[in-house]
XYZ file of N, CA, C and O in Angstrom:
692
model
N -13.048 22.800 -16.261
C -13.571 21.615 -16.727
C -13.364 20.670 -15.734
O -11.989 20.359 -15.549
N -14.420 19.672 -15.225
C -13.705 18.623 -14.425
C -13.652 17.376 -14.834
O -14.050 17.367 -16.032
N -12.673 16.437 -14.288
C -12.201 15.343 -15.083
C -13.312 14.558 -14.699
O -13.822 14.384 -13.315
N -13.758 13.514 -15.422
C -14.584 12.482 -15.035
C -14.226 11.315 -14.519
O -12.806 11.273 -14.379
N -15.120 10.754 -13.250
C -14.240 10.228 -12.234
C -13.801 8.943 -12.520
O -12.518 8.780 -11.961
N -14.348 8.612 -13.614
C -13.856 7.030 -14.524
C -12.635 7.374 -14.632
O -11.359 6.676 -14.579
N -12.036 8.240 -15.610
C -10.759 8.950 -15.949
C -9.861 9.052 -14.934
O -8.592 9.085 -15.029
N -10.360 9.840 -13.534
C -9.387 10.113 -12.900
C -9.041 8.593 -11.787
O -7.778 8.335 -11.426
N -9.945 7.734 -11.783
C -9.470 6.221 -11.408
C -8.882 5.805 -12.312
O -7.643 5.119 -11.675
N -8.647 5.647 -13.360
C -7.817 5.202 -14.340
C -6.326 5.665 -14.490
O -5.445 4.834 -14.308
N -6.250 6.956 -14.168
C -5.051 7.543 -14.345
C -4.126 7.051 -12.467
O -3.072 6.987 -12.478
N -4.986 6.823 -11.696
C -4.899 6.774 -10.610
C -4.530 4.790 -9.932
O -4.139 4.590 -9.260
N -4.766 4.291 -11.359
C -4.932 2.916 -11.129
C -3.238 2.469 -10.553
O -2.940 1.472 -9.767
N -1.994 2.722 -11.149
C -1.018 2.163 -10.587
C -0.463 2.238 -9.592
O -0.216 1.753 -8.699
N -1.058 3.888 -8.969
C -0.710 4.128 -7.480
C -1.553 2.890 -6.595
O -1.180 2.659 -5.518
N -2.671 3.026 -6.870
C -3.868 2.067 -6.096
C -3.080 0.365 -5.937
O -3.546 0.080 -5.076
N -2.489 0.107 -7.410
C -2.427 -1.547 -7.180
C -1.179 -1.312 -6.429
O -0.837 -2.097 -5.457
N -0.055 -0.511 -6.421
C 0.993 -0.246 -5.306
C 0.566 -0.489 -3.452
O 0.697 -1.310 -2.998
N -0.216 0.508 -3.549
C -0.846 0.609 -1.958
C -1.632 -0.461 -1.709
O -1.155 -0.840 -0.665
N -2.185 -1.335 -2.811
C -2.657 -2.578 -2.355
C -2.096 -3.547 -2.517
O -2.156 -4.627 -1.304
N -1.029 -3.910 -3.055
C -0.112 -4.624 -2.904
C 0.217 -5.093 -1.532
O 1.037 -5.692 -1.252
N 0.757 -3.829 -1.468
C 1.498 -3.483 0.222
C 0.924 -3.867 1.410
O 1.177 -4.109 2.236
N -0.381 -3.490 0.885
C -1.713 -3.887 1.849
C -1.832 -5.566 2.280
O -1.829 -6.409 2.922
N -2.214 -6.173 0.888
C -2.671 -7.408 0.607
C -1.811 -8.511 0.644
O -1.889 -9.472 0.970
N -0.418 -8.149 0.366
C 0.574 -8.797 0.280
C 0.849 -9.751 -1.032
O 1.747 -10.803 -1.430
N -0.344 -10.269 -1.398
C -0.441 -10.767 -2.898
C -0.723 -10.078 -4.018
O -1.792 -9.778 -3.842
N -0.530 -10.404 -5.356
C -0.979 -9.717 -6.763
C -2.375 -10.196 -6.579
O -2.997 -9.414 -6.659
N -2.864 -11.206 -6.131
C -4.045 -11.768 -6.624
C -5.095 -10.804 -5.642
O -6.564 -10.169 -6.283
N -5.197 -10.805 -4.448
C -5.503 -10.245 -3.373
C -5.593 -8.646 -3.508
O -6.680 -7.858 -3.311
N -4.453 -8.238 -3.962
C -4.334 -6.791 -4.202
C -5.390 -6.344 -5.832
O -5.813 -5.506 -5.627
N -5.448 -7.212 -6.292
C -6.316 -6.712 -7.757
C -7.344 -7.013 -7.295
O -8.186 -5.872 -7.827
N -7.866 -7.892 -6.405
C -9.403 -7.740 -5.941
C -9.702 -6.417 -5.143
O -10.784 -5.758 -5.478
N -8.817 -6.294 -4.303
C -8.933 -5.068 -3.546
C -9.157 -3.548 -4.514
O -9.761 -3.083 -4.062
N -7.900 -3.552 -5.418
C -8.535 -2.249 -6.376
C -9.710 -2.686 -6.970
O -10.557 -1.315 -7.099
N -10.040 -3.609 -7.684
C -11.322 -3.564 -8.078
C -12.464 -3.488 -7.499
O -13.455 -2.595 -7.555
N -12.367 -4.058 -6.094
C -13.648 -3.722 -5.201
C -13.813 -2.013 -4.882
O -14.477 -1.271 -4.528
N -12.350 -1.536 -4.976
C -12.427 -0.214 -4.817
C -12.819 0.782 -5.519
O -13.457 1.826 -5.549
N -12.499 0.495 -6.930
C -13.164 0.839 -8.089
C -14.571 1.010 -8.092
O -15.049 2.050 -8.630
N -14.972 -0.150 -7.802
C -16.610 -0.343 -7.854
C -16.912 0.460 -6.724
O -18.425 1.074 -7.488
N -17.044 0.628 -5.795
C -17.145 1.133 -4.681
C -17.386 3.009 -4.878
O -18.132 3.831 -4.798
N -16.133 3.214 -5.811
C -15.755 4.494 -5.905
C -17.006 5.261 -6.485
O -17.462 6.329 -7.099
N -16.792 4.414 -7.791
C -17.918 4.425 -8.982
C -19.372 4.775 -8.416
O -20.310 5.625 -8.893
N -19.859 3.394 -7.503
C -21.088 3.588 -7.214
C -21.373 4.837 -6.191
O -22.478 5.155 -5.880
N -20.112 5.189 -5.459
C -20.301 6.508 -4.405
C -19.793 7.713 -5.084
O -19.317 8.128 -3.890
N -19.659 7.945 -6.106
C -19.219 9.093 -6.716
C -19.486 10.361 -6.397
O -19.202 11.588 -5.917
N -20.892 10.284 -5.747
C -21.870 11.325 -5.167
C -21.297 12.116 -3.811
O -21.139 12.919 -3.595
N -20.572 11.026 -3.258
C -19.771 11.043 -1.619
C -18.564 12.159 -2.000
O -18.042 12.593 -1.101
N -17.745 11.750 -3.265
C -16.374 12.465 -3.212
C -16.760 13.899 -3.392
O -17.674 14.189 -4.163
N -15.608 14.874 -2.779
C -16.131 16.164 -2.760
C -14.886 16.980 -3.643
O -13.989 17.078 -3.298
N -15.829 18.009 -4.634
C -14.797 18.452 -5.881
C -13.653 19.346 -4.653
O -14.593 19.967 -4.077
N -12.687 19.626 -4.778
C -11.773 20.148 -4.355
C -10.963 19.448 -3.361
O -9.741 20.016 -2.622
N -11.106 18.495 -2.913
C -10.513 17.503 -1.887
C -9.603 16.626 -2.983
O -10.002 16.358 -3.514
N -8.741 15.963 -2.265
C -7.684 14.897 -2.776
C -8.254 13.522 -3.085
O -8.766 13.138 -2.201
N -8.273 13.578 -4.489
C -8.923 12.343 -4.991
C -8.241 11.249 -4.963
O -8.935 10.428 -4.277
N -7.050 11.432 -4.817
C -6.287 10.100 -4.305
C -6.292 9.671 -2.818
O -6.169 8.670 -2.431
N -6.394 10.786 -2.223
C -6.549 10.237 -0.265
C -8.142 9.921 -0.378
O -8.135 8.770 0.592
N -9.312 10.047 -0.892
C -10.341 9.560 -0.850
C -10.328 7.898 -1.694
O -10.910 7.089 -0.680
N -9.314 7.701 -2.492
C -9.390 6.695 -3.152
C -8.408 5.523 -2.040
O -9.202 4.088 -1.745
N -7.615 6.016 -1.947
C -6.772 5.400 -0.703
C -7.360 4.914 0.407
O -7.410 3.748 1.043
N -8.396 5.723 0.699
C -9.266 5.377 2.069
C -10.305 4.597 1.974
O -10.326 3.561 2.644
N -10.605 4.350 0.423
C -11.354 3.400 0.074
C -11.089 1.976 -0.190
O -11.338 1.058 0.786
N -9.885 2.292 -0.289
C -8.682 0.680 -0.456
C -8.945 0.169 1.114
O -8.794 -1.250 1.268
N -8.295 1.463 1.701
C -7.769 0.516 3.233
C -9.156 -0.208 3.850
O -8.938 -1.077 5.005
N -10.121 0.941 3.714
C -11.632 0.696 4.606
C -12.101 -0.919 4.070
O -12.341 -1.589 4.888
N -11.741 -1.423 2.984
C -12.287 -2.444 2.015
C -11.388 -3.350 2.536
O -11.461 -4.791 3.076
N -10.353 -3.171 2.902
C -9.363 -4.077 3.153
C -9.311 -4.418 4.508
O -9.339 -5.593 4.862
N -9.746 -3.345 5.553
C -9.698 -3.834 7.231
C -11.217 -4.419 7.268
O -11.121 -5.501 7.778
N -12.211 -4.141 5.822
C -13.413 -5.135 6.193
C -13.000 -6.529 5.785
O -13.950 -7.435 6.531
N -12.251 -6.782 4.735
C -11.860 -7.903 4.204
C -11.020 -8.982 5.129
O -11.643 -10.083 5.930
N -10.145 -7.925 5.954
C -9.406 -8.833 7.288
C -10.450 -9.064 8.294
O -10.086 -10.266 8.660
N -11.410 -8.365 8.551
C -12.405 -8.865 9.914
C -12.895 -9.713 9.272
O -13.415 -10.987 10.294
N -13.735 -9.962 7.872
C -14.295 -11.217 7.623
C -13.786 -12.017 7.926
O -14.328 -13.561 8.293
N -12.290 -12.503 7.148
C -11.247 -13.752 7.573
C -11.186 -14.127 8.816
O -11.554 -15.280 9.154
N -11.185 -13.386 9.683
C -11.062 -13.230 11.214
C -12.490 -13.487 11.698
O -12.042 -14.839 12.396
N -13.489 -13.374 11.315
C -14.926 -14.141 11.683
C -15.023 -15.700 11.115
O -15.271 -16.280 11.815
N -14.191 -16.000 10.172
C -14.609 -17.007 9.406
C -13.309 -17.449 9.777
O -13.460 -19.082 9.678
N -12.261 -17.463 10.426
C -11.197 -18.075 10.915
C -10.313 -18.558 9.970
O -9.772 -19.334 9.953
N -10.326 -17.606 8.775
C -9.423 -18.016 7.502
C -7.994 -17.702 7.910
O -7.779 -16.587 8.730
N -7.063 -18.259 7.731
C -5.304 -17.843 7.997
C -5.185 -16.937 7.197
O -5.699 -16.970 5.813
N -4.152 -16.124 7.488
C -3.452 -15.227 6.243
C -2.499 -15.418 5.513
O -1.382 -15.925 6.172
N -2.916 -16.097 4.578
C -2.004 -16.807 3.462
C -1.135 -15.942 2.698
O -1.577 -14.849 1.799
N 0.383 -16.282 2.707
C 1.101 -15.443 2.093
C 1.251 -16.201 0.501
O 1.239 -17.167 0.192
N 1.390 -15.646 -0.621
C 1.005 -15.942 -1.839
C 2.668 -15.592 -2.473
O 2.799 -14.497 -2.881
N 3.513 -16.464 -2.223
C 4.459 -15.658 -2.682
C 4.935 -16.226 -4.073
O 4.413 -16.991 -4.793
N 5.244 -15.302 -4.898
C 4.785 -15.467 -5.922
C 6.826 -15.037 -6.604
O 7.523 -14.626 -6.490
N 7.140 -16.133 -7.337
C 8.305 -16.107 -8.126
C 8.718 -15.056 -8.702
O 7.858 -14.948 -9.720
N 10.145 -14.446 -8.806
C 10.301 -13.674 -10.197
C 11.660 -14.499 -10.847
O 12.161 -15.064 -10.273
N 10.986 -14.043 -11.916
C 11.779 -14.628 -13.091
C 13.378 -14.248 -12.828
O 13.971 -13.288 -12.202
N 14.352 -15.470 -13.275
C 15.619 -15.063 -12.771
C 16.515 -14.653 -13.716
O 15.963 -14.177 -14.892
N 17.976 -13.549 -13.425
C 18.510 -12.764 -13.942
C 19.739 -13.107 -14.347
O 20.117 -13.604 -12.915
N 20.432 -12.988 -15.654
C 21.930 -13.428 -15.298
C 22.902 -12.774 -15.036
O 23.893 -12.452 -14.299
N 22.223 -11.068 -14.702
C 23.142 -10.554 -14.153
C 23.293 -10.145 -12.734
O 22.327 -10.268 -11.974
N 24.709 -10.291 -11.905
C 24.817 -10.461 -10.579
C 23.940 -9.465 -10.346
O 23.954 -9.505 -8.638
N 24.603 -8.170 -10.612
C 23.929 -7.027 -9.686
C 22.464 -6.672 -9.549
O 21.868 -6.622 -8.838
N 21.907 -7.351 -11.107
C 20.722 -7.227 -10.704
C 20.011 -8.533 -9.673
O 18.829 -8.515 -9.303
N 20.761 -9.557 -9.726
C 20.197 -10.666 -9.188
C 20.377 -10.058 -7.418
O 19.639 -10.715 -6.401
N 20.984 -9.385 -7.186
C 21.591 -9.163 -5.618
C 20.471 -7.977 -5.475
O 19.814 -7.939 -4.387
N 20.196 -7.372 -6.513
C 19.254 -5.924 -6.132
C 17.906 -6.715 -5.806
O 17.016 -6.358 -5.106
N 17.582 -7.851 -6.762
C 16.316 -8.411 -6.606
C 16.228 -9.151 -5.091
O 14.998 -9.001 -4.246
N 17.350 -9.666 -5.033
C 17.507 -10.658 -3.324
C 17.107 -9.186 -2.312
O 17.082 -9.317 -1.031
N 17.787 -8.109 -2.485
C 17.572 -6.872 -1.438
C 15.948 -6.596 -1.563
O 15.706 -6.253 -0.489
N 15.146 -6.495 -2.665
C 14.270 -5.870 -3.074
C 13.223 -6.942 -2.133
O 12.171 -7.079 -1.456
N 13.586 -8.293 -2.421
C 12.529 -9.258 -1.995
C 12.571 -9.432 -0.262
O 11.762 -9.936 0.609
N 14.009 -8.909 -0.097
C 14.150 -8.891 1.726
C 13.380 -8.030 2.027
O 12.645 -8.241 3.302
N 13.290 -6.720 1.464
C 12.696 -5.816 1.983
C 11.308 -6.029 1.906
O 10.775 -5.517 2.722
N 10.500 -6.783 0.832
C 9.028 -6.774 0.452
C 8.744 -7.941 1.775
O 7.485 -7.662 2.298
N 9.437 -9.008 1.975
C 9.239 -9.530 2.924
C 9.167 -8.863 4.605
O 8.042 -9.283 5.428
N 10.365 -8.118 4.632
C 9.853 -7.654 6.076
C 9.060 -6.591 5.987
O 8.143 -6.192 7.393
N 8.500 -5.761 4.774
C 7.105 -4.786 4.812
C 5.809 -5.996 5.169
O 4.738 -5.268 5.980
N 6.094 -6.765 4.450
C 4.676 -7.936 4.627
C 4.682 -8.402 6.035
O 3.295 -8.748 6.587
N 5.554 -8.047 7.016
C 5.703 -8.818 8.112
C 5.559 -7.695 9.100
O 4.710 -7.651 10.210
N 5.292 -6.479 8.776
C 4.957 -5.094 9.191
C 3.395 -5.618 9.865
O 2.325 -5.698 8.988
N 3.454 -4.738 10.943
C 1.789 -4.315 11.527
C 0.847 -3.629 10.316
O 1.659 -2.879 9.577
N -0.384 -4.151 10.092
C -1.106 -3.012 8.827
C -1.311 -1.654 8.948
O -0.793 -1.139 7.897
N -1.226 -1.332 10.072
C -1.301 -0.130 10.464
C 0.230 0.478 9.965
O 0.465 1.918 9.807
N 1.639 0.152 9.985
C 2.310 0.570 9.953
C 2.808 0.401 8.616
O 3.466 1.082 7.560
N 2.278 -0.890 7.895
C 2.823 -1.271 6.270
C 1.568 -0.133 5.704
O 2.565 0.780 4.492
N 0.430 0.375 5.880
C -0.339 1.718 5.257
C 0.373 2.806 5.348
O 0.451 3.682 3.957
N 1.003 3.090 6.647
C 1.703 4.310 6.495
C 2.902 3.882 5.345
O 3.279 5.555 5.192
N 3.917 3.085 5.588
C 5.020 2.966 4.885
C 4.623 3.248 3.843
O 5.438 4.392 2.520
N 3.817 2.640 3.202
C 3.155 2.604 1.392
C 2.445 3.941 1.306
O 3.217 4.370 0.008
N 1.826 4.608 2.040
C 1.295 6.146 1.382
C 2.676 7.069 1.717
O 2.548 8.032 0.851
N 3.032 6.653 2.657
C 4.479 8.204 2.641
C 5.893 7.836 1.699
O 6.040 8.710 1.071
N 6.255 6.542 1.758
C 7.309 6.133 0.949
C 7.534 5.879 -0.153
O 7.981 6.254 -1.080
N 6.283 4.942 -0.547
C 6.069 4.817 -2.465
C 5.132 5.892 -2.699
O 5.264 6.221 -3.689
N 4.132 5.837 -2.087
C 2.989 7.212 -2.566
C 3.142 8.694 -2.914
O 2.889 9.505 -3.516
N 4.451 8.770 -1.821
C 4.723 10.237 -1.664
C 3.670 11.100 -0.988
O 3.969 12.635 -1.173
N 2.719 10.697 -0.433
C 2.288 11.640 0.466
C 2.668 12.209 1.377
O 4.015 11.358 2.556
N 2.376 13.503 1.722
C 3.190 13.726 3.139
C 2.648 13.397 4.472
O 1.464 12.958 4.048
N 3.181 13.792 5.484
C 2.685 13.465 6.726
C 1.098 13.728 7.111
O 0.336 12.690 7.303
N 0.828 14.770 6.540
C -0.677 15.640 6.811
C -1.625 14.895 5.839
O -2.675 14.171 6.481
N -0.971 14.792 5.067
C -2.194 14.155 3.682
C -2.097 12.564 3.947
O -3.329 11.843 4.305
N -1.239 11.762 4.873
C -1.498 10.536 5.384
C -2.478 10.553 6.642
O -3.125 9.394 6.324
N -2.354 11.319 7.345
C -2.745 11.538 8.450
C -4.457 11.793 8.127
O -5.271 10.859 8.684
N -4.788 12.509 7.211
C -6.165 13.074 6.659
C -6.626 11.280 5.796
O -7.990 11.347 5.981
N -5.572 10.824 5.111
C -6.281 9.516 4.507
C -6.789 8.808 5.626
O -7.770 7.980 5.009
N -5.628 8.333 6.628
C -5.719 7.221 7.532
C -6.896 7.537 8.584
O -7.329 7.030 9.362
N -7.367 9.071 8.920
C -8.079 9.603 9.915
C -7.655 9.601 11.170
O -8.131 9.270 12.259
N -5.911 9.817 11.298
C -5.228 10.026 12.849
C -4.372 10.682 12.512
O -4.049 11.463 12.146
N -3.952 11.086 13.784
C -3.361 12.615 13.881
C -1.733 12.197 13.216
O -1.209 11.247 12.966
N -1.283 13.664 12.972
C 0.239 13.377 12.553
C 0.878 12.648 13.058
O 1.797 11.895 12.725
N 1.207 12.589 14.386
C 2.108 12.406 15.594
C 2.165 10.637 15.393
O 3.150 10.079 15.666
N 0.710 10.036 15.067
C 0.377 8.912 14.934
C 1.232 8.466 13.703
O 1.925 7.312 13.550
N 1.164 9.331 12.567
C 1.626 8.816 11.371
C 3.431 8.867 11.580
O 3.936 8.003 11.117
N 4.101 9.922 12.218
C 5.420 9.891 12.278
C 6.032 8.287 13.143
O 6.722 8.070 12.812
N 4.934 8.391 14.340
C 5.565 7.018 15.061
C 5.524 5.773 14.500
O 6.122 4.893 14.181
N 4.415 5.391 13.530
C 3.869 4.304 12.946
C 5.085 4.427 11.778
O 5.839 3.467 11.652
N 5.408 5.427 11.213
C 6.576 5.277 9.902
C 7.915 5.266 10.604
O 8.762 4.067 9.974
N 8.255 5.867 12.070
C 9.212 5.698 12.392
C 9.720 3.979 12.926
O 10.992 3.519 12.631
N 8.712 3.643 13.000
C 8.615 2.085 13.942
C 8.864 1.192 12.446
O 9.348 0.344 12.865
N 7.904 1.447 11.713
C 8.244 0.638 10.444
C 9.259 0.874 9.977
O 9.756 -0.148 9.339
N 9.694 1.851 9.367
C 11.209 1.758 8.883
C 12.176 1.013 9.755
O 13.372 0.318 9.485
N 12.398 1.068 11.354
C 13.098 0.590 12.201
C 13.067 -0.660 12.136
O 14.077 -1.568 12.071
N 11.854 -1.411 12.001
C 11.621 -2.637 11.759
C 12.340 -3.400 10.227
O 12.819 -4.349 10.234
N 11.806 -2.584 9.656
C 12.176 -3.026 7.943
C 13.870 -3.118 8.310
O 14.422 -4.357 7.862
N 14.352 -2.103 8.665
C 15.952 -1.999 8.340
C 16.479 -3.358 9.631
O 17.418 -3.817 9.187
N 15.524 -3.238 10.751
C 16.074 -4.753 11.611
C 16.188 -5.933 10.982
O 16.948 -6.959 10.941
N 14.966 -6.055 10.123
C 14.763 -7.586 9.760
C 15.649 -7.812 8.650
O 15.786 -8.808 7.939
N 16.143 -6.445 7.695
C 16.652 -7.035 6.411
C 18.349 -6.604 6.476
O 18.887 -7.023 5.932
N 18.557 -6.333 7.924
C 19.843 -5.946 8.000
C 20.548 -4.552 7.289
O 21.543 -4.501 7.236
N 19.500 -3.846 7.144
C 20.382 -2.811 5.995
C 20.305 -1.751 6.387
O 19.106 -1.433 7.363
N 21.258 -1.114 6.531
C 20.989 0.567 7.544
C 19.961 1.497 6.770
O 19.921 1.375 5.445
N 19.645 2.694 7.292
C 19.145 3.666 6.312
C 19.815 4.130 4.941
O 19.509 4.148 3.846
N 21.484 3.728 4.952
C 22.143 3.701 3.943
C 22.317 2.972 3.090
O 23.084 3.105 1.866
N 21.918 1.738 3.320
C 21.440 0.775 2.315
C 22.649 -0.277 2.617
O 22.915 -1.059 1.769
N 23.636 -0.165 3.881
C 24.830 -1.086 4.520
C 24.047 -2.486 4.571
O 22.542 -2.393 4.984
N 24.979 -3.409 4.524
C 24.133 -4.880 4.587
C 23.843 -5.592 3.738
O 22.836 -6.426 3.688
N 24.570 -5.092 2.722
C 24.863 -6.037 1.715
C 23.723 -5.902 0.130
O 23.537 -6.262 -0.587
N 22.953 -4.723 0.239
C 21.923 -4.062 -0.726
C 21.853 -2.698 -0.854
O 22.674 -1.911 0.180
N 21.445 -2.054 -1.263
C 21.122 -0.627 -1.612
C 19.660 -0.114 -1.233
O 19.140 1.103 -1.962
N 19.031 -1.019 -1.190
C 17.495 -0.496 -0.672
C 17.162 0.026 0.606
O 18.167 0.166 1.744
N 16.340 1.080 0.397
C 16.462 2.288 1.583
C 14.735 2.092 1.750
O 13.868 2.212 0.688
N 14.012 2.526 3.139
C 12.873 2.591 3.624
C 12.368 3.932 3.875
O 13.400 4.468 4.581
């Protein structure tokens, strides 16, 4: 029995939102991106091939729409506005420090080139293998490895954190 495509999309929504948030940098833009991807997937459901990874197909749709939006913005001459979202304050010192570390990592990730950000999100956040990420993005595995290494090094450099979490926080990328 095959799971209907709508049910598969619903199950994948949290992961799609995380990936879109990593690309778009703002919650509003990422929500719009996910909505557009879901609409496109439903309209083109006949293009998905059963037996292939549905999540990779959906991640590719999200990335393709994002690239199209960035190109359209460039043509229109729009600036890439970052929407800083305030997080509620917390009374716990440990939570405040963790939040500051997380925000530093988020800022660093947002400053990465789009290609590195996409690879970082797919591999470290979504848990795709290098091969799956390469297939999703349509690039060689070596490119995935190179982009991921550069992204990790850049985030560590920008945050002052080592891979072990030194530098004031426990965040690792």
